[in-house]
Amino acid sequence: MASNSKTRSSSPSAAVFKPGTLVEVSSDDDGFRGSWFTGQIVRRLVGDKFTVEYDNLMADEDGTKRLKESIRLRQLRPIPPKEFTREFKFGDEVDAYHNDGWWEGHVTGVLEDGRKTVYFRVSREQLEFSDEELRLHREWVDGGWIPPFPQQDDSEIKKKVRVKAAETVTGDNAGFKFKEGELVEVCSDEDGFKGAWFSATVVEPKGEGKFVIEYESLLDDDSKLLREEISLLQIRPCPPKTDDVDQFKFLDEVDAYYNDGWWVGVVSKVLGDSKYIVYFRNSNEELEFEHSQLRLHQDWVDNKWLMASKALKF
């Protein structure tokens, strides 16, 4: 994580969690990873710690005394606003209400009665749920929900992300900097290109979080390598090589090389002869790929590479 003159305990995020605030709490304990349990802030402790009393977790076998724990700020988030029940589809990343908490998983099937099967990567279980027991998975980032709720104006959230990104490049404690001649990957928000990363070279840093880049494979109208000015939010270093994978597994999050770029998807079927079917959520398509055309998906978060399941977790 990039250095910052402010500690997390003095950040505006900490001020959100006052005594009496209803929250959700995550855990790194074995058997509870990827889950969120509701509770209430009892008091703030020294540094970035808080005492929380759970709503449904009990401290005794009789179930008469609610469990209280000391929790770090990174394990806390507000209670998400309620939204109307939606129709979930294959591949959706969801939270499923199970055993008194919300557990992160993926929709893997739709049954005849409308119930959904959800696969939980951590426990390697697949269970059935009604739509009322599911919610779209979101992350609490810089004081806002990603993706934002329909009733939210996400302009302020995007503004905060832009400011944070600019600080990474221009602040007193400068973080990661992209230099002239550096190999990078670039994404696009244009329709038809969302979820794709293209190899490029930094031609010139322009300041204020802007860069001129030249693509490795994309051509302009004159059949020359395309050059564009892009923002810091669209650029990242080339991902490091991960450990060699003998075989990708069902629901592995991967990048698939297609049309000169790496496209983010999920393995929806494992075929024979080192071939796979990959589902792309943004386009709602399934395509077949060779093993050599896939790589494990990684996310560039706070100037660090994280595997997909760990991305955006504080």
Tab-separated table of C-alpha atoms in Angstrom:
chain	number	residue	atom	x	y	z
A	1	MET	CA	0.000	0.000	0.000
A	2	ALA	CA	1.297	3.449	-0.863
A	3	SER	CA	2.646	5.490	2.012
A	4	ASN	CA	0.436	8.314	3.274
A	5	SER	CA	1.033	11.109	5.734
A	6	LYS	CA	-2.220	10.227	7.470
A	7	THR	CA	-2.665	6.956	9.284
A	8	ARG	CA	-5.825	4.954	8.684
A	9	SER	CA	-6.966	5.684	12.256
A	10	SER	CA	-7.001	9.424	11.502
A	11	SER	CA	-8.689	9.086	8.126
A	12	PRO	CA	-12.238	10.317	7.429
A	13	SER	CA	-13.287	6.652	7.089
A	14	ALA	CA	-12.692	6.076	10.791
A	15	ALA	CA	-14.977	8.994	11.698
A	16	VAL	CA	-17.928	7.200	10.066
A	17	PHE	CA	-17.944	4.476	12.725
A	18	LYS	CA	-19.225	6.188	15.868
A	19	PRO	CA	-20.714	4.382	18.913
A	20	GLY	CA	-24.171	3.100	18.000
A	21	THR	CA	-23.430	2.891	14.257
A	22	LEU	CA	-24.840	-0.234	12.587
A	23	VAL	CA	-22.114	-2.019	10.650
A	24	GLU	CA	-21.101	-5.200	8.881
A	25	VAL	CA	-17.954	-6.986	10.036
A	26	SER	CA	-15.649	-9.299	8.109
A	27	SER	CA	-13.355	-11.960	9.522
A	28	ASP	CA	-10.036	-13.497	8.507
A	29	ASP	CA	-10.614	-16.571	10.702
A	30	ASP	CA	-10.649	-19.967	9.012
A	31	GLY	CA	-14.189	-20.907	8.047
A	32	PHE	CA	-15.409	-17.294	8.045
A	33	ARG	CA	-13.452	-15.673	5.211
A	34	GLY	CA	-15.674	-14.009	2.648
A	35	SER	CA	-18.489	-13.419	5.150
A	36	TRP	CA	-20.059	-10.296	6.654
A	37	PHE	CA	-22.007	-10.236	9.938
A	38	THR	CA	-24.153	-7.352	11.193
A	39	GLY	CA	-23.452	-5.615	14.471
A	40	GLN	CA	-23.153	-2.281	16.232
A	41	ILE	CA	-20.197	-0.117	17.268
A	42	VAL	CA	-19.933	-0.093	21.066
A	43	ARG	CA	-16.877	2.123	21.446
A	44	ARG	CA	-13.735	3.221	19.694
A	45	LEU	CA	-10.457	1.935	21.086
A	46	VAL	CA	-6.879	3.104	20.600
A	47	GLY	CA	-5.656	3.463	17.014
A	48	ASP	CA	-7.807	1.809	14.353
A	49	LYS	CA	-9.641	-0.605	16.662
A	50	PHE	CA	-13.307	-0.671	17.677
A	51	THR	CA	-15.433	-2.793	19.979
A	52	VAL	CA	-18.368	-4.315	18.103
A	53	GLU	CA	-21.391	-6.212	19.425
A	54	TYR	CA	-22.838	-8.689	16.898
A	55	ASP	CA	-26.561	-9.021	16.212
A	56	ASN	CA	-26.637	-12.791	15.651
A	57	LEU	CA	-23.334	-14.225	16.942
A	58	MET	CA	-23.518	-15.304	20.565
A	59	ALA	CA	-20.839	-15.508	23.272
A	60	ASP	CA	-22.453	-18.434	25.127
A	61	GLU	CA	-24.010	-21.746	24.181
A	62	ASP	CA	-27.397	-20.714	25.570
A	63	GLY	CA	-27.637	-17.846	23.130
A	64	THR	CA	-28.392	-15.275	25.813
A	65	LYS	CA	-25.365	-13.010	25.434
A	66	ARG	CA	-24.301	-11.351	22.189
A	67	LEU	CA	-20.649	-11.687	21.219
A	68	LYS	CA	-18.436	-8.600	21.523
A	69	GLU	CA	-15.080	-8.346	19.763
A	70	SER	CA	-12.249	-5.920	19.125
A	71	ILE	CA	-12.243	-5.214	15.367
A	72	ARG	CA	-9.888	-3.278	13.100
A	73	LEU	CA	-11.113	-0.552	10.781
A	74	ARG	CA	-10.326	-2.583	7.647
A	75	GLN	CA	-12.898	-5.175	8.812
A	76	LEU	CA	-15.752	-2.655	9.054
A	77	ARG	CA	-18.207	-1.176	6.602
A	78	PRO	CA	-21.645	0.469	6.982
A	79	ILE	CA	-24.861	-1.493	6.502
A	80	PRO	CA	-25.586	-1.377	2.737
A	81	PRO	CA	-28.795	0.465	1.772
A	82	LYS	CA	-31.683	-1.804	0.859
A	83	GLU	CA	-32.603	-2.133	-2.808
A	84	PHE	CA	-35.401	-3.819	-4.692
A	85	THR	CA	-35.046	-7.549	-5.316
A	86	ARG	CA	-33.360	-8.098	-8.664
A	87	GLU	CA	-33.256	-11.010	-11.079
A	88	PHE	CA	-29.856	-12.633	-10.716
A	89	LYS	CA	-28.162	-14.445	-13.592
A	90	PHE	CA	-25.282	-16.832	-14.177
A	91	GLY	CA	-21.909	-15.354	-13.249
A	92	ASP	CA	-23.255	-12.591	-10.992
A	93	GLU	CA	-21.049	-11.894	-7.985
A	94	VAL	CA	-23.398	-11.937	-4.996
A	95	ASP	CA	-23.670	-12.070	-1.222
A	96	ALA	CA	-25.906	-14.908	0.005
A	97	TYR	CA	-27.542	-14.877	3.452
A	98	HIS	CA	-26.513	-18.097	5.186
A	99	ASN	CA	-25.794	-19.076	8.799
A	100	ASP	CA	-26.628	-15.586	10.142
A	101	GLY	CA	-24.298	-13.731	7.770
A	102	TRP	CA	-23.713	-12.613	4.185
A	103	TRP	CA	-21.255	-14.831	2.279
A	104	GLU	CA	-19.525	-13.876	-0.982
A	105	GLY	CA	-20.094	-16.205	-3.943
A	106	HIS	CA	-21.005	-16.527	-7.641
A	107	VAL	CA	-24.305	-17.553	-9.227
A	108	THR	CA	-23.647	-20.816	-11.048
A	109	GLY	CA	-27.133	-21.796	-12.180
A	110	VAL	CA	-30.844	-20.977	-12.340
A	111	LEU	CA	-33.255	-23.734	-11.270
A	112	GLU	CA	-36.750	-24.360	-12.649
A	113	ASP	CA	-38.397	-22.811	-9.587
A	114	GLY	CA	-36.334	-19.629	-9.976
A	115	ARG	CA	-33.949	-20.417	-7.146
A	116	LYS	CA	-30.256	-19.889	-7.806
A	117	THR	CA	-27.268	-22.119	-7.110
A	118	VAL	CA	-24.357	-20.195	-5.607
A	119	TYR	CA	-20.766	-21.408	-5.403
A	120	PHE	CA	-18.545	-20.290	-2.519
A	121	ARG	CA	-14.891	-20.396	-3.497
A	122	VAL	CA	-13.499	-20.343	0.060
A	123	SER	CA	-15.495	-23.341	1.304
A	124	ARG	CA	-15.844	-24.981	-2.149
A	125	GLU	CA	-19.570	-25.454	-1.520
A	126	GLN	CA	-22.546	-24.930	-3.814
A	127	LEU	CA	-25.924	-24.135	-2.208
A	128	GLU	CA	-29.396	-23.039	-3.342
A	129	PHE	CA	-30.968	-19.646	-2.540
A	130	SER	CA	-34.043	-17.615	-3.426
A	131	ASP	CA	-33.584	-14.131	-4.887
A	132	GLU	CA	-34.700	-12.675	-1.537
A	133	GLU	CA	-31.661	-14.312	0.095
A	134	LEU	CA	-29.226	-12.732	-2.376
A	135	ARG	CA	-27.852	-9.266	-2.965
A	136	LEU	CA	-25.397	-7.891	-5.521
A	137	HIS	CA	-21.877	-7.976	-4.085
A	138	ARG	CA	-20.424	-4.523	-3.482
A	139	GLU	CA	-17.247	-3.103	-1.979
A	140	TRP	CA	-17.018	-0.158	0.429
A	141	VAL	CA	-14.321	2.063	-1.136
A	142	ASP	CA	-13.346	5.602	-0.075
A	143	GLY	CA	-16.696	6.257	1.591
A	144	GLY	CA	-18.893	4.920	-1.208
A	145	TRP	CA	-20.296	1.649	-2.569
A	146	ILE	CA	-18.802	0.124	-5.720
A	147	PRO	CA	-20.831	-0.443	-7.819
A	148	PRO	CA	-23.010	2.419	-6.513
A	149	PHE	CA	-26.630	1.895	-5.551
A	150	PRO	CA	-29.178	3.182	-8.094
A	151	GLN	CA	-30.312	5.929	-5.717
A	152	GLN	CA	-26.725	7.104	-5.223
A	153	ASP	CA	-25.118	9.874	-7.223
A	154	ASP	CA	-21.771	8.255	-7.895
A	155	SER	CA	-20.142	11.474	-9.135
A	156	GLU	CA	-18.699	12.180	-5.696
A	157	ILE	CA	-17.349	8.633	-5.457
A	158	LYS	CA	-15.645	8.963	-8.840
A	159	LYS	CA	-14.286	12.359	-7.817
A	160	LYS	CA	-12.722	10.848	-4.682
A	161	VAL	CA	-11.146	8.068	-6.729
A	162	ARG	CA	-9.682	10.616	-9.174
A	163	VAL	CA	-8.281	12.731	-6.337
A	164	LYS	CA	-6.744	9.678	-4.698
A	165	ALA	CA	-5.223	8.627	-8.017
A	166	ALA	CA	-3.745	12.074	-8.609
A	167	GLU	CA	-2.242	12.094	-5.120
A	168	THR	CA	-0.543	8.784	-5.938
A	169	VAL	CA	1.398	10.498	-8.727
A	170	THR	CA	1.809	14.102	-7.542
A	171	GLY	CA	1.564	14.013	-3.741
A	172	ASP	CA	4.398	14.658	-1.276
A	173	ASN	CA	4.638	10.913	-0.647
A	174	ALA	CA	4.615	9.948	-4.309
A	175	GLY	CA	3.534	6.382	-4.995
A	176	PHE	CA	3.856	4.448	-8.237
A	177	LYS	CA	4.979	6.486	-11.257
A	178	PHE	CA	4.753	5.446	-14.898
A	179	LYS	CA	7.860	6.523	-16.807
A	180	GLU	CA	8.584	7.163	-20.483
A	181	GLY	CA	9.253	3.898	-22.306
A	182	GLU	CA	7.635	1.730	-19.630
A	183	LEU	CA	5.512	-1.231	-20.728
A	184	VAL	CA	1.983	-0.999	-19.289
A	185	GLU	CA	-1.555	-2.242	-19.792
A	186	VAL	CA	-4.417	0.119	-20.626
A	187	CYS	CA	-8.179	-0.286	-20.253
A	188	SER	CA	-11.068	1.520	-21.924
A	189	ASP	CA	-14.560	2.566	-20.821
A	190	GLU	CA	-15.878	2.563	-24.390
A	191	ASP	CA	-18.758	0.242	-25.228
A	192	GLY	CA	-17.472	-3.076	-26.496
A	193	PHE	CA	-14.120	-2.730	-24.758
A	194	LYS	CA	-15.065	-2.817	-21.075
A	195	GLY	CA	-13.245	-5.518	-19.154
A	196	ALA	CA	-10.279	-5.571	-21.554
A	197	TRP	CA	-6.622	-4.612	-21.044
A	198	PHE	CA	-4.290	-3.833	-23.972
A	199	SER	CA	-0.484	-3.789	-23.924
A	200	ALA	CA	1.103	-0.396	-24.554
A	201	THR	CA	4.205	1.736	-23.980
A	202	VAL	CA	4.275	5.067	-22.165
A	203	VAL	CA	5.339	7.704	-24.708
A	204	GLU	CA	5.093	10.755	-22.443
A	205	PRO	CA	3.782	11.506	-18.929
A	206	LYS	CA	1.691	14.684	-19.278
A	207	GLY	CA	1.185	15.565	-15.591
A	208	GLU	CA	-2.081	15.754	-13.609
A	209	GLY	CA	-2.509	12.015	-14.001
A	210	LYS	CA	-2.421	12.030	-17.824
A	211	PHE	CA	-0.216	9.976	-20.162
A	212	VAL	CA	0.345	9.574	-23.897
A	213	ILE	CA	0.651	5.885	-24.717
A	214	GLU	CA	1.254	3.823	-27.842
A	215	TYR	CA	-0.536	0.491	-28.160
A	216	GLU	CA	1.407	-2.647	-28.984
A	217	SER	CA	-1.204	-4.110	-31.370
A	218	LEU	CA	-3.982	-1.560	-31.986
A	219	LEU	CA	-3.680	0.485	-35.173
A	220	ASP	CA	-5.016	3.903	-36.188
A	221	ASP	CA	-6.689	4.777	-39.498
A	222	ASP	CA	-3.270	5.076	-41.182
A	223	SER	CA	-2.283	1.561	-40.090
A	224	LYS	CA	0.218	2.983	-37.610
A	225	LEU	CA	0.361	1.979	-33.962
A	226	LEU	CA	-2.431	3.883	-32.221
A	227	ARG	CA	-1.474	6.623	-29.766
A	228	GLU	CA	-3.875	8.018	-27.171
A	229	GLU	CA	-3.900	10.294	-24.154
A	230	ILE	CA	-5.293	8.378	-21.186
A	231	SER	CA	-5.817	9.000	-17.466
A	232	LEU	CA	-4.180	7.327	-14.477
A	233	LEU	CA	-7.378	5.348	-13.845
A	234	GLN	CA	-6.883	3.578	-17.212
A	235	ILE	CA	-3.262	2.480	-16.770
A	236	ARG	CA	-1.458	-0.160	-14.746
A	237	PRO	CA	1.903	-1.978	-14.889
A	238	CYS	CA	2.116	-5.265	-16.760
A	239	PRO	CA	0.959	-7.967	-14.305
A	240	PRO	CA	3.686	-10.183	-12.849
A	241	LYS	CA	3.745	-13.822	-13.879
A	242	THR	CA	1.882	-16.042	-11.422
A	243	ASP	CA	2.831	-19.591	-10.512
A	244	ASP	CA	2.294	-21.932	-13.433
A	245	VAL	CA	-1.217	-23.366	-13.412
A	246	ASP	CA	-1.478	-26.963	-14.609
A	247	GLN	CA	-5.234	-26.643	-15.014
A	248	PHE	CA	-7.684	-23.821	-14.449
A	249	LYS	CA	-10.714	-24.683	-12.303
A	250	PHE	CA	-14.421	-24.045	-12.606
A	251	LEU	CA	-15.189	-20.396	-11.666
A	252	ASP	CA	-11.546	-19.317	-11.678
A	253	GLU	CA	-11.371	-15.616	-12.538
A	254	VAL	CA	-9.084	-15.330	-15.544
A	255	ASP	CA	-7.901	-13.002	-18.277
A	256	ALA	CA	-8.383	-14.461	-21.754
A	257	TYR	CA	-6.288	-13.246	-24.714
A	258	TYR	CA	-8.731	-12.309	-27.476
A	259	ASN	CA	-8.770	-9.630	-30.212
A	260	ASP	CA	-5.311	-8.301	-29.211
A	261	GLY	CA	-6.194	-7.794	-25.546
A	262	TRP	CA	-6.743	-9.498	-22.205
A	263	TRP	CA	-10.443	-9.758	-21.308
A	264	VAL	CA	-11.656	-10.461	-17.770
A	265	GLY	CA	-13.889	-13.524	-17.462
A	266	VAL	CA	-14.807	-16.599	-15.435
A	267	VAL	CA	-14.148	-20.237	-16.335
A	268	SER	CA	-17.657	-21.632	-16.808
A	269	LYS	CA	-16.669	-25.098	-18.069
A	270	VAL	CA	-13.524	-27.224	-18.049
A	271	LEU	CA	-13.150	-29.194	-21.281
A	272	GLY	CA	-10.678	-31.898	-22.183
A	273	ASP	CA	-7.340	-31.377	-23.970
A	274	SER	CA	-6.517	-28.237	-21.902
A	275	LYS	CA	-9.449	-26.267	-23.276
A	276	TYR	CA	-11.958	-24.124	-21.382
A	277	ILE	CA	-15.191	-22.219	-21.847
A	278	VAL	CA	-14.923	-18.687	-20.416
A	279	TYR	CA	-17.915	-16.492	-19.586
A	280	PHE	CA	-17.599	-12.710	-20.052
A	281	ARG	CA	-20.032	-10.817	-17.850
A	282	ASN	CA	-19.796	-7.493	-19.686
A	283	SER	CA	-20.801	-8.970	-23.045
A	284	ASN	CA	-22.796	-11.955	-21.701
A	285	GLU	CA	-20.829	-14.266	-24.027
A	286	GLU	CA	-19.122	-17.630	-23.667
A	287	LEU	CA	-16.068	-18.502	-25.779
A	288	GLU	CA	-13.615	-21.401	-25.941
A	289	PHE	CA	-9.905	-20.930	-25.194
A	290	GLU	CA	-6.711	-22.948	-25.059
A	291	HIS	CA	-4.831	-23.153	-21.759
A	292	SER	CA	-2.044	-20.965	-23.209
A	293	GLN	CA	-4.559	-18.162	-23.892
A	294	LEU	CA	-5.501	-17.756	-20.228
A	295	ARG	CA	-3.877	-16.276	-17.143
A	296	LEU	CA	-5.140	-15.908	-13.575
A	297	HIS	CA	-6.829	-12.542	-13.104
A	298	GLN	CA	-5.055	-10.012	-10.876
A	299	ASP	CA	-6.110	-6.526	-9.751
A	300	TRP	CA	-3.886	-3.469	-9.332
A	301	VAL	CA	-5.004	-2.014	-5.966
A	302	ASP	CA	-3.151	0.602	-3.906
A	303	ASN	CA	-0.010	0.078	-6.005
A	304	LYS	CA	-0.003	-3.667	-5.359
A	305	TRP	CA	-1.024	-6.718	-7.357
A	306	LEU	CA	-3.738	-8.781	-5.685
A	307	MET	CA	-5.445	-11.947	-6.811
A	308	ALA	CA	-9.071	-11.354	-7.795
A	309	SER	CA	-10.578	-12.756	-4.593
A	310	LYS	CA	-8.538	-10.263	-2.505
A	311	ALA	CA	-9.116	-7.172	-4.562
A	312	LEU	CA	-10.419	-4.015	-2.846
A	313	LYS	CA	-10.414	-5.590	0.603
A	314	PHE	CA	-9.135	-3.222	3.281
